[in-house]
């Protein structure tokens, strides 16, 4: 169902999925579904002519992505949700907990409890809260952790009913389960996967569809044995072994990082806005504006 609701501000909370890995830009930064969604939303909130997006002038559409790769639900709750809630955004997305349930040992009930803390805090901000049932790449990892994931997703449905949140069900998507939608690390979506997620959120918000985000891919051509073996070896060397090393040493890819629009010095998020709302371009080109 389409809606006339317009969102003038959007803050995103979560882990690598929301940060945008592995939808890379030429400058080495990540884009991802949240940035893509923000750029589309900006076109619906055009800025008054002649008033540039500066700290001194009206910012038009505002966006902040506080998500950081590798973060567990405790870190999302403790480091991101408070700053996000204080920003008073019209739209807030919360995706977290999957890094926890994919670990060998996990208290899923505790993860659900912390996710509840996050949702309750963000819902008090008054904006539209959006939750997600995250996609899963078809394969042995998904099957090993399916029960945990479905327990988490059932709780997300309960939270949505409690807080009037919208749920984007990516887990049910056959297209997003296709390995061709995933990057070489087999943990993150590629550019096409992120594009489809952005479209799925867009449509869940009641905005007019631009494409069928869950359209099936054409039949896959089975790779040759040698190609599959080469791919597996490269995955193990470049992604699996480093991942195991981080787990054994208690390190994370997110160590020392903050969200793209989070000031560690001030301990709070900040807004960015496009210079031209009609043609927003990549959010890496947007300007910081006053709250």
Coordinates of N, CA and C in Angstrom, one line a residue, residues 12-25 27-32 35 65-73 75-76 79-80 95-100 103 185 187-188 194 239 243 246-247 250-262 284:
X12 N 20.3 5.4 10.9 CA 20.5 4.0 10.7 C 21.4 3.5 11.8
X13 N 21.0 2.4 12.4 CA 21.7 1.8 13.6 C 21.9 0.3 13.3
X14 N 23.1 -0.2 13.6 CA 23.4 -1.6 13.4 C 24.9 -2.0 13.2
X15 N 25.1 -3.0 12.4 CA 26.4 -3.6 12.2 C 26.8 -3.4 10.7
X16 N 27.7 -4.4 10.2 CA 28.2 -4.2 8.9 C 27.1 -4.2 7.8
X17 N 26.0 -4.9 8.1 CA 24.9 -5.0 7.1 C 24.4 -3.6 6.8
X18 N 24.3 -2.8 7.8 CA 23.8 -1.4 7.7 C 24.9 -0.4 7.3
X19 N 26.1 -0.7 7.8 CA 27.2 0.1 7.3 C 27.4 0.1 5.8
X20 N 27.1 -1.1 5.2 CA 27.2 -1.2 3.8 C 28.2 -2.1 3.2
X21 N 28.9 -2.9 4.0 CA 29.8 -3.9 3.5 C 28.9 -5.0 2.8
X22 N 29.3 -5.4 1.6 CA 30.5 -5.1 0.8 C 30.2 -4.4 -0.5
X23 N 29.5 -3.3 -0.4 CA 29.1 -2.5 -1.5 C 30.1 -1.3 -1.6
X24 N 31.2 -1.6 -2.3 CA 32.3 -0.7 -2.2 C 32.2 0.4 -3.3
X25 N 32.7 1.6 -2.9 CA 32.9 2.7 -3.9 C 34.3 2.9 -4.3
X27 N 36.5 5.1 -3.9 CA 37.4 5.7 -2.9 C 37.7 4.7 -1.7
X28 N 37.1 3.5 -1.8 CA 37.4 2.5 -0.7 C 36.3 2.5 0.4
X29 N 35.4 3.5 0.4 CA 34.3 3.5 1.4 C 33.2 2.6 0.9
X30 N 32.2 2.4 1.8 CA 31.1 1.5 1.5 C 29.9 2.4 1.3
X31 N 29.0 1.9 0.5 CA 27.7 2.6 0.3 C 26.6 1.8 1.0
X32 N 26.1 0.8 0.4 CA 25.1 -0.1 1.1 C 23.7 0.5 1.0
X35 N 22.5 4.0 2.7 CA 22.9 5.1 1.9 C 22.1 5.3 0.7
X65 N 24.3 7.7 9.5 CA 24.5 6.2 9.6 C 25.5 6.0 10.7
X66 N 25.0 5.4 11.8 CA 25.8 5.2 13.0 C 26.3 3.7 13.1
X67 N 26.0 2.9 12.1 CA 26.3 1.5 12.1 C 27.8 1.3 12.0
X68 N 28.3 0.2 12.6 CA 29.7 -0.1 12.6 C 29.9 -1.6 12.4
X69 N 30.7 -2.0 11.5 CA 31.0 -3.4 11.2 C 31.4 -4.2 12.5
X70 N 31.0 -5.5 12.6 CA 31.4 -6.3 13.7 C 30.8 -6.2 15.0
X71 N 29.9 -5.2 15.1 CA 29.3 -4.9 16.4 C 28.3 -5.9 16.9
X72 N 28.4 -6.3 18.2 CA 27.4 -7.2 18.8 C 26.3 -6.4 19.4
X73 N 25.2 -7.1 19.8 CA 24.0 -6.4 20.2 C 24.3 -5.5 21.4
X75 N 27.0 -3.9 22.1 CA 27.7 -2.7 21.6 C 26.7 -1.7 20.9
X76 N 25.8 -2.3 20.1 CA 24.8 -1.5 19.4 C 23.9 -0.8 20.4
X79 N 26.3 1.8 22.5 CA 27.1 2.9 21.8 C 26.3 3.6 20.7
X80 N 25.2 3.0 20.2 CA 24.5 3.6 19.1 C 23.1 4.1 19.4
X95 N 18.9 -2.9 12.9 CA 19.3 -4.2 12.5 C 20.4 -4.7 13.3
X96 N 20.3 -5.7 14.2 CA 21.3 -6.2 15.0 C 21.0 -7.5 15.6
X97 N 22.1 -8.1 16.2 CA 21.9 -9.4 16.8 C 22.4 -10.6 16.0
X98 N 22.5 -10.4 14.7 CA 22.9 -11.6 13.9 C 24.4 -11.9 14.1
X99 N 25.3 -11.0 14.4 CA 26.6 -11.3 14.7 C 26.7 -12.2 16.0
X100 N 25.8 -11.9 16.9 CA 25.8 -12.7 18.1 C 25.3 -14.2 17.8
X103 N 27.7 -16.8 16.3 CA 28.9 -17.2 17.1 C 28.7 -18.6 17.6
X185 N 33.4 -12.6 0.6 CA 33.6 -13.1 2.0 C 32.4 -14.0 2.5
X187 N 29.7 -13.3 3.7 CA 29.1 -12.8 4.9 C 28.3 -11.6 4.6
X188 N 28.6 -10.9 3.5 CA 27.9 -9.6 3.3 C 27.4 -9.6 1.8
X194 N 22.5 -5.1 -1.9 CA 22.2 -3.9 -1.2 C 21.2 -3.1 -2.0
X239 N 39.5 -14.6 3.9 CA 38.4 -14.3 4.7 C 38.2 -15.2 5.9
X243 N 39.1 -14.4 9.9 CA 38.0 -14.3 10.8 C 38.2 -15.2 12.0
X246 N 40.6 -13.5 14.4 CA 39.9 -12.5 15.2 C 39.1 -13.1 16.3
X247 N 38.4 -14.2 16.1 CA 37.6 -14.8 17.1 C 38.5 -15.3 18.2
X250 N 39.9 -12.3 20.3 CA 38.9 -11.4 20.8 C 38.9 -10.0 20.1
X251 N 39.3 -10.0 18.8 CA 39.3 -8.8 18.1 C 38.1 -8.7 17.1
X252 N 37.9 -7.5 16.6 CA 36.7 -7.3 15.7 C 37.1 -6.4 14.6
X253 N 36.5 -6.5 13.5 CA 36.8 -5.5 12.4 C 36.3 -4.1 12.7
X254 N 35.5 -4.0 13.7 CA 35.0 -2.7 14.1 C 35.8 -2.1 15.2
X255 N 36.8 -2.7 15.7 CA 37.6 -2.1 16.8 C 38.2 -0.8 16.3
X256 N 38.0 0.3 17.2 CA 38.5 1.6 16.9 C 37.7 2.4 15.8
X257 N 36.6 1.8 15.4 CA 35.8 2.5 14.4 C 34.6 3.1 15.0
X258 N 34.1 4.2 14.4 CA 32.8 4.8 14.7 C 31.9 4.8 13.5
X259 N 30.7 5.1 13.7 CA 29.8 5.2 12.5 C 30.2 6.4 11.7
X260 N 29.8 6.3 10.4 CA 30.2 7.3 9.4 C 29.8 8.7 9.9
X261 N 28.7 8.8 10.5 CA 28.2 10.1 11.0 C 28.1 10.2 12.5
X262 N 29.2 9.8 13.2 CA 29.3 9.8 14.6 C 30.6 10.4 15.0
X284 N 28.8 10.2 0.5 CA 30.1 10.6 0.8 C 30.4 12.0 0.3

